[in-house]
mmCIF file of C-alpha atoms in Angstrom:
data_model
loop_
_atom_site.group_PDB
_atom_site.id
_atom_site.type_symbol
_atom_site.label_atom_id
_atom_site.label_comp_id
_atom_site.label_asym_id
_atom_site.label_seq_id
_atom_site.Cartn_x
_atom_site.Cartn_y
_atom_site.Cartn_z
ATOM 1 C CA MET A 1 12.570 -41.641 -82.500
ATOM 2 C CA THR A 2 13.671 -39.944 -79.282
ATOM 3 C CA ALA A 3 15.249 -42.270 -76.780
ATOM 4 C CA VAL A 4 13.639 -42.360 -73.326
ATOM 5 C CA ALA A 5 16.061 -41.830 -70.469
ATOM 6 C CA ALA A 6 16.484 -44.866 -68.253
ATOM 7 C CA PRO A 7 15.421 -44.382 -64.636
ATOM 8 C CA ALA A 8 18.311 -42.952 -62.653
ATOM 9 C CA TYR A 9 19.048 -40.479 -59.876
ATOM 10 C CA THR A 10 21.646 -38.055 -58.632
ATOM 11 C CA LEU A 11 22.144 -36.790 -55.088
ATOM 12 C CA GLY A 12 21.489 -33.087 -54.677
ATOM 13 C CA ASP A 13 23.782 -30.560 -53.043
ATOM 14 C CA PRO A 14 21.690 -28.736 -50.402
ATOM 15 C CA ARG A 15 24.176 -25.899 -49.868
ATOM 16 C CA PRO A 16 22.885 -23.663 -52.683
ATOM 17 C CA ILE A 17 19.342 -24.141 -51.377
ATOM 18 C CA ALA A 18 20.407 -23.083 -47.885
ATOM 19 C CA ALA A 19 22.205 -20.060 -49.309
ATOM 20 C CA GLU A 20 19.033 -18.995 -51.149
ATOM 21 C CA ALA A 21 16.778 -19.542 -48.130
ATOM 22 C CA PRO A 22 18.900 -18.983 -45.002
ATOM 23 C CA TYR A 23 15.890 -18.267 -42.763
ATOM 24 C CA SER A 24 13.825 -21.323 -43.688
ATOM 25 C CA PHE A 25 16.247 -24.057 -44.809
ATOM 26 C CA PHE A 26 18.687 -25.203 -42.144
ATOM 27 C CA LEU A 27 21.518 -27.703 -42.508
ATOM 28 C CA PRO A 28 23.600 -29.543 -39.896
ATOM 29 C CA GLY A 29 26.689 -27.708 -38.709
ATOM 30 C CA LYS A 30 30.229 -28.702 -39.655
ATOM 31 C CA ALA A 31 30.836 -30.407 -36.294
ATOM 32 C CA GLU A 32 27.728 -32.521 -36.830
ATOM 33 C CA LEU A 33 28.677 -33.457 -40.391
ATOM 34 C CA ASP A 34 32.182 -34.395 -39.305
ATOM 35 C CA ALA A 35 30.777 -36.627 -36.548
ATOM 36 C CA VAL A 36 28.475 -38.719 -38.777
ATOM 37 C CA GLY A 37 29.508 -42.367 -38.610
ATOM 38 C CA PRO A 38 28.296 -45.976 -38.920
ATOM 39 C CA GLY A 39 24.778 -46.555 -37.627
ATOM 40 C CA ASP A 40 23.618 -42.954 -37.961
ATOM 41 C CA LEU A 41 20.631 -42.116 -40.138
ATOM 42 C CA VAL A 42 21.066 -39.270 -42.611
ATOM 43 C CA LYS A 43 18.578 -37.628 -44.946
ATOM 44 C CA LEU A 44 19.626 -37.085 -48.582
ATOM 45 C CA LEU A 45 17.990 -35.441 -51.585
ATOM 46 C CA PHE A 46 17.437 -37.933 -54.414
ATOM 47 C CA GLU A 47 16.830 -36.153 -57.726
ATOM 48 C CA TYR A 48 15.481 -38.332 -60.525
ATOM 49 C CA THR A 49 16.933 -37.756 -63.965
ATOM 50 C CA HIS A 50 14.100 -39.406 -65.916
ATOM 51 C CA GLU A 51 10.453 -38.482 -66.456
ATOM 52 C CA THR A 52 8.594 -39.421 -63.278
ATOM 53 C CA GLU A 53 4.957 -40.074 -62.387
ATOM 54 C CA ASN A 54 4.629 -38.164 -59.099
ATOM 55 C CA TRP A 55 7.870 -36.752 -57.751
ATOM 56 C CA ALA A 56 10.937 -35.389 -59.514
ATOM 57 C CA ALA A 57 12.872 -35.576 -56.238
ATOM 58 C CA GLU A 58 12.509 -37.159 -52.802
ATOM 59 C CA ARG A 59 14.167 -36.667 -49.446
ATOM 60 C CA MET A 60 14.928 -40.092 -48.023
ATOM 61 C CA TRP A 61 16.828 -41.637 -45.132
ATOM 62 C CA VAL A 62 20.008 -43.654 -45.489
ATOM 63 C CA THR A 63 21.685 -45.744 -42.773
ATOM 64 C CA VAL A 64 25.411 -45.054 -42.734
ATOM 65 C CA GLY A 65 27.703 -48.052 -43.042
ATOM 66 C CA GLN A 66 31.303 -47.646 -44.134
ATOM 67 C CA VAL A 67 33.044 -44.269 -43.820
ATOM 68 C CA GLU A 68 36.074 -43.202 -45.849
ATOM 69 C CA GLY A 69 36.853 -39.615 -44.920
ATOM 70 C CA ASP A 70 34.171 -37.417 -46.475
ATOM 71 C CA HIS A 71 32.911 -40.269 -48.650
ATOM 72 C CA LEU A 72 30.297 -42.480 -47.020
ATOM 73 C CA HIS A 73 28.490 -45.668 -47.951
ATOM 74 C CA GLY A 74 25.096 -46.726 -46.683
ATOM 75 C CA GLU A 75 21.782 -48.276 -47.614
ATOM 76 C CA LEU A 76 18.376 -46.757 -48.261
ATOM 77 C CA SER A 77 16.192 -47.001 -45.157
ATOM 78 C CA ASN A 78 12.772 -46.198 -46.612
ATOM 79 C CA GLN A 79 10.828 -47.123 -49.721
ATOM 80 C CA PRO A 80 10.531 -44.292 -52.283
ATOM 81 C CA ASP A 81 7.089 -42.841 -52.940
ATOM 82 C CA GLU A 82 7.894 -42.318 -56.625
ATOM 83 C CA PRO A 83 6.689 -45.434 -58.533
ATOM 84 C CA THR A 84 9.452 -45.151 -61.142
ATOM 85 C CA ALA A 85 12.272 -44.660 -58.638
ATOM 86 C CA PRO A 86 15.377 -46.600 -59.683
ATOM 87 C CA ILE A 87 16.238 -47.361 -56.066
ATOM 88 C CA SER A 88 14.512 -49.415 -53.374
ATOM 89 C CA LEU A 89 14.627 -50.073 -49.647
ATOM 90 C CA GLY A 90 17.969 -51.603 -48.735
ATOM 91 C CA ASP A 91 19.819 -50.570 -51.891
ATOM 92 C CA PRO A 92 23.382 -49.241 -51.501
ATOM 93 C CA VAL A 93 23.938 -45.480 -51.606
ATOM 94 C CA ASP A 94 27.268 -43.660 -51.894
ATOM 95 C CA PHE A 95 27.350 -40.001 -50.854
ATOM 96 C CA GLU A 96 29.443 -37.122 -49.506
ATOM 97 C CA ARG A 97 29.120 -35.420 -46.130
ATOM 98 C CA HIS A 98 28.091 -32.098 -47.667
ATOM 99 C CA GLN A 99 25.018 -33.780 -49.189
ATOM 100 C CA ILE A 100 23.488 -34.515 -45.779
ATOM 101 C CA LEU A 101 20.259 -32.644 -45.002
ATOM 102 C CA ALA A 102 19.528 -33.959 -41.509
ATOM 103 C CA ILE A 103 20.829 -36.496 -39.015
ATOM 104 C CA VAL A 104 19.304 -38.976 -36.563
ATOM 105 C CA TRP A 105 22.103 -40.093 -34.282
ATOM 106 C CA ALA A 106 22.613 -43.736 -33.320
ATOM 107 C CA GLU A 107 24.034 -42.468 -30.003
ATOM 108 C CA PRO A 108 22.465 -39.039 -29.401
ATOM 109 C CA GLU A 109 24.107 -38.675 -25.995
ATOM 110 C CA THR A 110 27.530 -38.315 -27.653
ATOM 111 C CA ALA A 111 26.402 -36.214 -30.632
ATOM 112 C CA PRO A 112 27.786 -32.685 -31.035
ATOM 113 C CA PRO A 113 25.354 -29.823 -30.375
ATOM 114 C CA SER A 114 23.332 -28.445 -33.258
ATOM 115 C CA PRO A 115 23.916 -24.830 -34.313
ATOM 116 C CA GLU A 116 21.668 -22.361 -32.509
ATOM 117 C CA TYR A 117 19.467 -20.245 -34.710
ATOM 118 C CA ARG A 118 16.204 -18.401 -34.382
ATOM 119 C CA GLU A 119 13.273 -19.523 -36.490
ATOM 120 C CA TYR A 120 10.782 -17.080 -37.974
ATOM 121 C CA TRP A 121 7.660 -19.079 -38.736
ATOM 122 C CA GLU A 122 5.178 -16.516 -37.388
ATOM 123 C CA ARG A 123 2.967 -15.182 -40.196
ATOM 124 C CA CYS A 124 2.751 -11.761 -41.788
ATOM 125 C CA LEU A 125 1.081 -10.017 -44.709
ATOM 126 C CA VAL A 126 3.470 -9.023 -47.491
ATOM 127 C CA ASP A 127 3.131 -7.675 -51.010
ATOM 128 C CA ASP A 128 3.672 -10.428 -53.548
ATOM 129 C CA CYS A 129 6.077 -8.163 -55.441
ATOM 130 C CA VAL A 130 8.488 -8.558 -52.490
ATOM 131 C CA LEU A 131 8.208 -12.342 -52.481
ATOM 132 C CA GLU A 132 8.733 -12.434 -56.237
ATOM 133 C CA GLY A 133 11.847 -10.307 -55.954
ATOM 134 C CA LEU A 134 10.355 -7.510 -58.052
ATOM 135 C CA GLU A 135 10.555 -4.846 -55.334
ATOM 136 C CA PRO A 136 12.501 -4.528 -52.061
ATOM 137 C CA VAL A 137 10.812 -3.878 -48.740
ATOM 138 C CA GLU A 138 10.057 -0.191 -48.198
ATOM 139 C CA TYR A 139 7.370 0.253 -45.533
ATOM 140 C CA ILE A 140 6.687 -1.989 -42.547
ATOM 141 C CA TYR A 141 4.254 -1.639 -39.697
ATOM 142 C CA ARG A 142 3.010 -3.890 -36.925
ATOM 143 C CA GLU A 143 -0.625 -4.062 -35.928
ATOM 144 C CA GLU A 144 -2.604 -6.234 -33.569
ATOM 145 C CA PRO A 145 -2.269 -9.791 -34.878
ATOM 146 C CA ASP A 146 -5.246 -11.456 -36.518
ATOM 147 C CA PRO A 147 -6.582 -14.672 -34.975
ATOM 148 C CA THR A 148 -4.616 -17.743 -35.996
ATOM 149 C CA PRO A 149 -6.388 -19.398 -38.937
ATOM 150 C CA GLU A 150 -7.790 -22.849 -38.291
ATOM 151 C CA GLY A 151 -5.239 -25.503 -39.148
ATOM 152 C CA ASP A 152 -2.252 -23.145 -38.955
ATOM 153 C CA SER A 153 0.416 -24.053 -36.399
ATOM 154 C CA PHE A 154 1.866 -20.550 -36.197
ATOM 155 C CA PRO A 155 0.287 -17.256 -35.106
ATOM 156 C CA ASP A 156 0.110 -13.989 -36.978
ATOM 157 C CA SER A 157 3.006 -11.698 -36.020
ATOM 158 C CA GLY A 158 1.059 -8.553 -36.881
ATOM 159 C CA TRP A 159 3.735 -7.400 -39.335
ATOM 160 C CA ARG A 160 2.507 -5.844 -42.604
ATOM 161 C CA ILE A 161 5.167 -5.389 -45.261
ATOM 162 C CA ARG A 162 4.918 -3.262 -48.392
ATOM 163 C CA GLY A 163 7.220 -3.278 -51.369
ATOM 164 C CA ARG A 164 8.870 -0.165 -52.762
ATOM 165 C CA ARG A 165 6.313 2.171 -54.274
ATOM 166 C CA GLY A 166 8.546 3.753 -56.867
ATOM 167 C CA ASP A 167 6.397 5.296 -59.607
ATOM 168 C CA ALA A 168 3.304 3.267 -58.752
ATOM 169 C CA THR A 169 0.038 5.209 -58.526
ATOM 170 C CA ASP A 170 -2.410 4.916 -55.639
ATOM 171 C CA ALA A 171 -4.559 2.663 -57.816
ATOM 172 C CA GLN A 172 -1.614 0.417 -58.631
ATOM 173 C CA MET A 173 -0.707 0.175 -54.961
ATOM 174 C CA GLU A 174 -4.273 -0.865 -54.175
ATOM 175 C CA GLU A 175 -4.076 -3.545 -56.848
ATOM 176 C CA ARG A 176 -1.021 -5.167 -55.322
ATOM 177 C CA GLN A 177 -1.773 -8.659 -54.048
ATOM 178 C CA PRO A 178 -0.633 -9.676 -50.553
ATOM 179 C CA SER A 179 0.268 -13.102 -49.216
ATOM 180 C CA TYR A 180 -0.164 -14.383 -45.673
ATOM 181 C CA ILE A 181 3.097 -16.200 -45.155
ATOM 182 C CA ALA A 182 5.937 -16.971 -42.740
ATOM 183 C CA LEU A 183 8.264 -14.126 -41.838
ATOM 184 C CA ALA A 184 11.140 -16.398 -42.858
ATOM 185 C CA LYS A 185 9.982 -16.359 -46.472
ATOM 186 C CA VAL A 186 10.113 -12.565 -46.506
ATOM 187 C CA LEU A 187 13.517 -12.494 -44.829
ATOM 188 C CA ASN A 188 14.853 -14.866 -47.467
ATOM 189 C CA ARG A 189 14.073 -12.173 -50.014
ATOM 190 C CA ASP A 190 14.931 -9.048 -48.025
ATOM 191 C CA ASP A 191 16.259 -9.121 -44.477
ATOM 192 C CA SER A 192 17.166 -5.432 -44.325
ATOM 193 C CA TRP A 193 14.508 -4.919 -41.639
ATOM 194 C CA LEU A 194 15.520 -7.862 -39.424
ATOM 195 C CA PRO A 195 16.862 -5.638 -36.576
ATOM 196 C CA LEU A 196 13.321 -4.240 -36.215
ATOM 197 C CA ILE A 197 11.479 -7.541 -36.075
ATOM 198 C CA ASP A 198 10.912 -7.408 -32.294
ATOM 199 C CA GLU A 199 9.458 -3.885 -32.340
ATOM 200 C CA PRO A 200 6.059 -3.772 -30.588
ATOM 201 C CA VAL A 201 2.581 -3.432 -32.030
ATOM 202 C CA GLY A 202 2.115 0.120 -33.271
ATOM 203 C CA ALA A 203 5.631 0.436 -34.696
ATOM 204 C CA ALA A 204 6.022 1.650 -38.279
ATOM 205 C CA PHE A 205 9.124 2.320 -40.372
ATOM 206 C CA MET A 206 9.868 3.712 -43.825
ATOM 207 C CA ARG A 207 13.049 2.726 -45.599
ATOM 208 C CA ASN A 208 15.400 5.431 -46.790
ATOM 209 C CA PHE A 209 17.133 3.908 -49.787
ATOM 210 C CA ASP A 210 19.748 6.664 -49.874
ATOM 211 C CA THR A 211 21.046 5.877 -46.395
ATOM 212 C CA GLY A 212 19.989 2.220 -46.212
ATOM 213 C CA THR A 213 18.203 2.844 -42.910
ATOM 214 C CA TYR A 214 14.621 2.607 -41.683
ATOM 215 C CA VAL A 215 13.062 5.772 -40.293
ATOM 216 C CA ARG A 216 10.457 5.456 -37.564
ATOM 217 C CA GLN A 217 7.063 6.852 -38.562
ATOM 218 C CA ASP A 218 4.599 8.575 -36.241
#
């Protein structure tokens, strides 16, 4: 008979996630992490190691208590949504600074500034083969944006992004499925065209893979 794992959790390391998705997953800067102290609220990734009912992982808040260098102690500040979670509101949590996802400062007026970065949540149409990592970006053009769909918080950028054609026939190109998605998701996969992202409506570029540059199209 196979033994059933007892409910338990580990704390995730968000750095690999940020490295994989640098345009859509942002972490506090080093100055912020170094400044975290007693009374601050920090968000951590709790990953359950047993078979769960609803969620295999949850992002939850912890109130910082004792600090020992990069090792911190605190207590869970919200009740997990996962019914089988082995931790509850008020339970002690030990963690490292690098595991912090976000911070709510007890004294925001003395907190260090957050890193400045540009967000790319405007939408675009992109071949799924680009999102799946099967083909790199080859052809981009910007047209008049479509109306913002009901319920969407971000407008269409007008960018249309095609994956490398390679040996694909016209019919195969027509069969490619597009997704309407945030520019950030495309940039996570292929940001070679980022310097062109502010080009106006009507712009079009074809990638030259030999030179690594994009050539403006008439």
